[in-house]
PDB file of C-alpha atoms in Angstrom:
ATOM      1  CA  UNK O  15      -2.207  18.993 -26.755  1.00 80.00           C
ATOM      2  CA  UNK O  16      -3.189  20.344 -23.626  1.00 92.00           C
ATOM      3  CA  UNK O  17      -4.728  17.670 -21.161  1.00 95.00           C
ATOM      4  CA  UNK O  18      -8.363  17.506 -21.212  1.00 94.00           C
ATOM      5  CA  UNK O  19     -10.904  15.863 -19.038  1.00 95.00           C
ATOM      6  CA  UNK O  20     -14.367  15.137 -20.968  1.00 95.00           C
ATOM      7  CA  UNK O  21     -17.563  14.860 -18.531  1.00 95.00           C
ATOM      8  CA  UNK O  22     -21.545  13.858 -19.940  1.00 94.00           C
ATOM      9  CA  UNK O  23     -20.446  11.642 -22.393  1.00 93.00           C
ATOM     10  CA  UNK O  24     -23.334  10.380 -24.401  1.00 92.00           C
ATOM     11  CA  UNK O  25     -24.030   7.711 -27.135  1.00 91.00           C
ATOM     12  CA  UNK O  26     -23.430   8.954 -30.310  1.00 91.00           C
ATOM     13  CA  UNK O  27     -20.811  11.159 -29.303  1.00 92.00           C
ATOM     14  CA  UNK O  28     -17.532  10.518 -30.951  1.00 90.00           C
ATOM     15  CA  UNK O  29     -15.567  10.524 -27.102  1.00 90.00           C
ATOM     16  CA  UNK O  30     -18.013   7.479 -26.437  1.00 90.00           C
ATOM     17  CA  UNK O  31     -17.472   5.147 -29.114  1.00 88.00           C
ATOM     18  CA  UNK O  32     -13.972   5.890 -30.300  1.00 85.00           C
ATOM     19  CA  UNK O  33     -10.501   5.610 -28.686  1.00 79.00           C
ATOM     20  CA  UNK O  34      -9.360   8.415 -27.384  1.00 81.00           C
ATOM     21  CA  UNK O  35      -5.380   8.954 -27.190  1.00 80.00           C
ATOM     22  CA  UNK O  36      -3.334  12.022 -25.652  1.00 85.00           C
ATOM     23  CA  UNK O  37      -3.750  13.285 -22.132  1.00 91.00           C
ATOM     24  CA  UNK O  38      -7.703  12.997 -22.394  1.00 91.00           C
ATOM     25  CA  UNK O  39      -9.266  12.002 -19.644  1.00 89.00           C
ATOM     26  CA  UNK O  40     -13.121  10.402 -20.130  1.00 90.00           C
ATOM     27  CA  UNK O  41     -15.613  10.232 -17.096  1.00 91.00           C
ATOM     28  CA  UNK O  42     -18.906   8.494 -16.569  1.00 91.00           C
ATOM     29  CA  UNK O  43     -21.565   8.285 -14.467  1.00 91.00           C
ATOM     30  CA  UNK O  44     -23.329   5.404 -13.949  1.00 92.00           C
ATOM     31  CA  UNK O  45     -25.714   4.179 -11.040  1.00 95.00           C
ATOM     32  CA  UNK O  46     -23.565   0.589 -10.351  1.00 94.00           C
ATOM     33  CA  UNK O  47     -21.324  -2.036 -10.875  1.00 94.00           C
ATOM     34  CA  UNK O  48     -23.446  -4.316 -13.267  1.00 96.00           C
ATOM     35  CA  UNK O  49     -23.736  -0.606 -15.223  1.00 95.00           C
ATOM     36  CA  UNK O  50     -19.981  -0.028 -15.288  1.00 94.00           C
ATOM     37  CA  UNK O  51     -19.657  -3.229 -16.794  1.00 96.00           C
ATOM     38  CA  UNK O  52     -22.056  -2.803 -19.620  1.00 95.00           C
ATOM     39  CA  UNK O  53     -20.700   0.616 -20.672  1.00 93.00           C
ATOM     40  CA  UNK O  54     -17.086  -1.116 -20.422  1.00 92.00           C
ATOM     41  CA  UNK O  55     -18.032  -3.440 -22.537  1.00 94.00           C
ATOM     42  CA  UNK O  56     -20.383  -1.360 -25.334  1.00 92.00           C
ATOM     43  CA  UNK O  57     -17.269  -1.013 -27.111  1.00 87.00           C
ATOM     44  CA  UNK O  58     -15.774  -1.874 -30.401  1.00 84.00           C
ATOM     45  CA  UNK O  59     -12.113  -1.999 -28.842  1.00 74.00           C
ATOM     46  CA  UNK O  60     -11.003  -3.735 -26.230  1.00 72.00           C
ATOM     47  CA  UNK O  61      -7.288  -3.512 -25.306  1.00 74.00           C
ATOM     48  CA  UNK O  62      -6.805  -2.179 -21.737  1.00 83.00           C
ATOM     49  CA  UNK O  63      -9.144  -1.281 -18.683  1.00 88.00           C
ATOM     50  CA  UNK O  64      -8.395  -0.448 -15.400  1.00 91.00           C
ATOM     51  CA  UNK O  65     -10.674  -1.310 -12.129  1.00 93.00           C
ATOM     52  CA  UNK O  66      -9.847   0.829  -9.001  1.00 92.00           C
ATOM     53  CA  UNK O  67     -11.784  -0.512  -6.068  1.00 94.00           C
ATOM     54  CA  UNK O  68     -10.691  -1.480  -2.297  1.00 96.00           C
ATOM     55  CA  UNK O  69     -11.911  -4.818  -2.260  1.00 95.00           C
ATOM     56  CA  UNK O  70      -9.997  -6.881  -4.214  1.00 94.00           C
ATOM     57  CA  UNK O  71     -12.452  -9.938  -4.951  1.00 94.00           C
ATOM     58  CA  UNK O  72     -14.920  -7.652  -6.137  1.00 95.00           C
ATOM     59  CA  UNK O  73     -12.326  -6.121  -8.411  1.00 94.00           C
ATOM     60  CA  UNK O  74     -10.903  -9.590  -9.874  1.00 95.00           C
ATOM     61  CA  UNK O  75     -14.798 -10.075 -10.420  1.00 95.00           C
ATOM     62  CA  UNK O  76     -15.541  -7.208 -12.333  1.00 95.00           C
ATOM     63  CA  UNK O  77     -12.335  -7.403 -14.518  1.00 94.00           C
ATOM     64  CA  UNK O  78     -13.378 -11.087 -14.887  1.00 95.00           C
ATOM     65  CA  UNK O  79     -16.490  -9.669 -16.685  1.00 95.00           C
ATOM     66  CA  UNK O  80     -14.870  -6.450 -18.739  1.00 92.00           C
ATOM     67  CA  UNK O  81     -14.606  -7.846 -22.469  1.00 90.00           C
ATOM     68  CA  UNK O  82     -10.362  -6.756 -22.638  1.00 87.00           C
ATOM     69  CA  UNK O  83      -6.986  -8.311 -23.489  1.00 83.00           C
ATOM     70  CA  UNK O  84      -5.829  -6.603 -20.207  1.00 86.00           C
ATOM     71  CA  UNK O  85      -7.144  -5.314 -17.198  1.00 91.00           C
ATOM     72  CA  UNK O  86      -5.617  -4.109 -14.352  1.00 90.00           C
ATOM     73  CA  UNK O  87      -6.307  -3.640 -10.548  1.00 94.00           C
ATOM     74  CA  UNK O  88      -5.689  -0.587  -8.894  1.00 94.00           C
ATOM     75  CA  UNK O  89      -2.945   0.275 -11.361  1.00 90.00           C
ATOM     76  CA  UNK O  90      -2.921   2.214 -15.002  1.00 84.00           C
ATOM     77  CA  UNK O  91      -2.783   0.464 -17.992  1.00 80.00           C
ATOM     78  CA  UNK O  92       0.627   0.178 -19.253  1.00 77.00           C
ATOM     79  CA  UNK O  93       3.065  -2.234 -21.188  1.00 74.00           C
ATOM     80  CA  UNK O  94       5.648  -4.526 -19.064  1.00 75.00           C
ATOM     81  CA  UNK O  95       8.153  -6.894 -21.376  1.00 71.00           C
ATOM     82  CA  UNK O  96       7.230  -9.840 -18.653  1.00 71.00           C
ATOM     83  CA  UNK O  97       3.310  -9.194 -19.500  1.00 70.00           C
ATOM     84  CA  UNK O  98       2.087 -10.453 -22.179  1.00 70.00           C
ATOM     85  CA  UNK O  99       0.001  -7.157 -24.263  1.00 69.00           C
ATOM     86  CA  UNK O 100      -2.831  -8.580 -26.088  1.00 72.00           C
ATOM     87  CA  UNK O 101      -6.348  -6.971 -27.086  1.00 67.00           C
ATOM     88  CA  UNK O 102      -9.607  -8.066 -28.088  1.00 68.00           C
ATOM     89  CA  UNK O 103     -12.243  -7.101 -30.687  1.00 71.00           C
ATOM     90  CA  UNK O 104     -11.180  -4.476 -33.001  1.00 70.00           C
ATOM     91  CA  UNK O 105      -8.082  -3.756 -30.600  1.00 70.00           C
ATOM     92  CA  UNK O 106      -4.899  -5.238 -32.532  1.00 66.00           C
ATOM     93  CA  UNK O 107      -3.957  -8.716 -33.562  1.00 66.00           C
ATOM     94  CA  UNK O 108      -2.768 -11.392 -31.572  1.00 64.00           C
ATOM     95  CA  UNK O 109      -0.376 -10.498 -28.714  1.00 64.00           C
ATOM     96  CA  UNK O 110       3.171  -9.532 -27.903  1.00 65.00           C
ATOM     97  CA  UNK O 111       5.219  -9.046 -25.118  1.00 62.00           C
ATOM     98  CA  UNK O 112       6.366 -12.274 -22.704  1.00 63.00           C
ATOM     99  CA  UNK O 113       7.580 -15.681 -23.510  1.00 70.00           C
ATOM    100  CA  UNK O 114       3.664 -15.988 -24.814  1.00 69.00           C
ATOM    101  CA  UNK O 115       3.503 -12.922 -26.940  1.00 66.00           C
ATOM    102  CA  UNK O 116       7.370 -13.833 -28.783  1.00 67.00           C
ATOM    103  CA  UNK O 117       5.556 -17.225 -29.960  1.00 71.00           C
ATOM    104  CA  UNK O 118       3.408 -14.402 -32.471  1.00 69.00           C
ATOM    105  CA  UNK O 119       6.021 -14.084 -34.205  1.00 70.00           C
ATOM    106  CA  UNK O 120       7.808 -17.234 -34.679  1.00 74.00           C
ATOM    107  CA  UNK O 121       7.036 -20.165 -37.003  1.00 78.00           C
ATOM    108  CA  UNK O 122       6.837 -23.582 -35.265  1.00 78.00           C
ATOM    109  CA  UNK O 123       7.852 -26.860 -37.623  1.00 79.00           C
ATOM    110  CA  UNK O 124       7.713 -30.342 -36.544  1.00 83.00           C
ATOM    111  CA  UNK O 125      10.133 -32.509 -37.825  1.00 79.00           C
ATOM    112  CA  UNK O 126       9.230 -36.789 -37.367  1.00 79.00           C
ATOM    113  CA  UNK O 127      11.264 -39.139 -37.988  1.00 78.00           C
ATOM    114  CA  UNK O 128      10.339 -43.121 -37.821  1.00 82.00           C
ATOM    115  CA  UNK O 129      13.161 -45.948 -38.773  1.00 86.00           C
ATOM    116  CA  UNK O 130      12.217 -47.947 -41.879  1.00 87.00           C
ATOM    117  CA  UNK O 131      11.988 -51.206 -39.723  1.00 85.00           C
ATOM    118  CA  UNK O 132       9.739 -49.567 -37.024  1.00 75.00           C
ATOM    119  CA  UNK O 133       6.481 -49.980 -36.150  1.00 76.00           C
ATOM    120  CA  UNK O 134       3.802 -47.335 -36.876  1.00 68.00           C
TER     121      UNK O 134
END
């Protein structure tokens, strides 16, 4: 698949409401940050998003508001084993990755023992 970089996006266009894998690239236009935000977030997935901006309180804001399992500042999305890789809405189940994620797949029992002659 040849990398591809997909401009005008619309509504009702399959580019806009479904992920998109392979070297596609998907630009939009939009007038400002509350904007960006609501397209983010007009989504049925939500596993990674990304937030490139110079000021770095505004970023932490905006990701703060993006409805994801991961976003990340200035920096692709991408998997880490110290990072725990979790997603949100229709975008997989529950999380992996990290001392966090490896509790997914574990069972936890709690065993109680009280003496006979003890008080409850």
């Amino acid at each position: 698949m040849e990398p591809t970089i997909l401009t005008d996006i619309k509504p009702g266009m399959v580019a806009y409401s479904e992920e998109v894998f392979g070297p596609v690239l998907c630009i939009y236009k939009v007038q400002d940050e509350k904007q960006a935000v609501e397209l983010a977030n007009d989504s049925k997935f939500g596993l990674g998003a990304t937030v490139i901006c110079k000021d770095e309180e505004r970023a932490v804001n905006v990701a703060r508001q993006i409805e994801s399992g991961m976003v990340f500042i200035n920096h692709i999305t991408s998997s880490m084993p110290e990072l725990i890789f979790e997603g949100t809405k229709n975008s997989g189940y529950g999380r992996e990755l990290s001392e966090e994620g490896i509790k997914e797949f574990v069972n936890h029992k709690l065993i109680r023992i009280t003496k006979p002659d003890a008080p409850y």
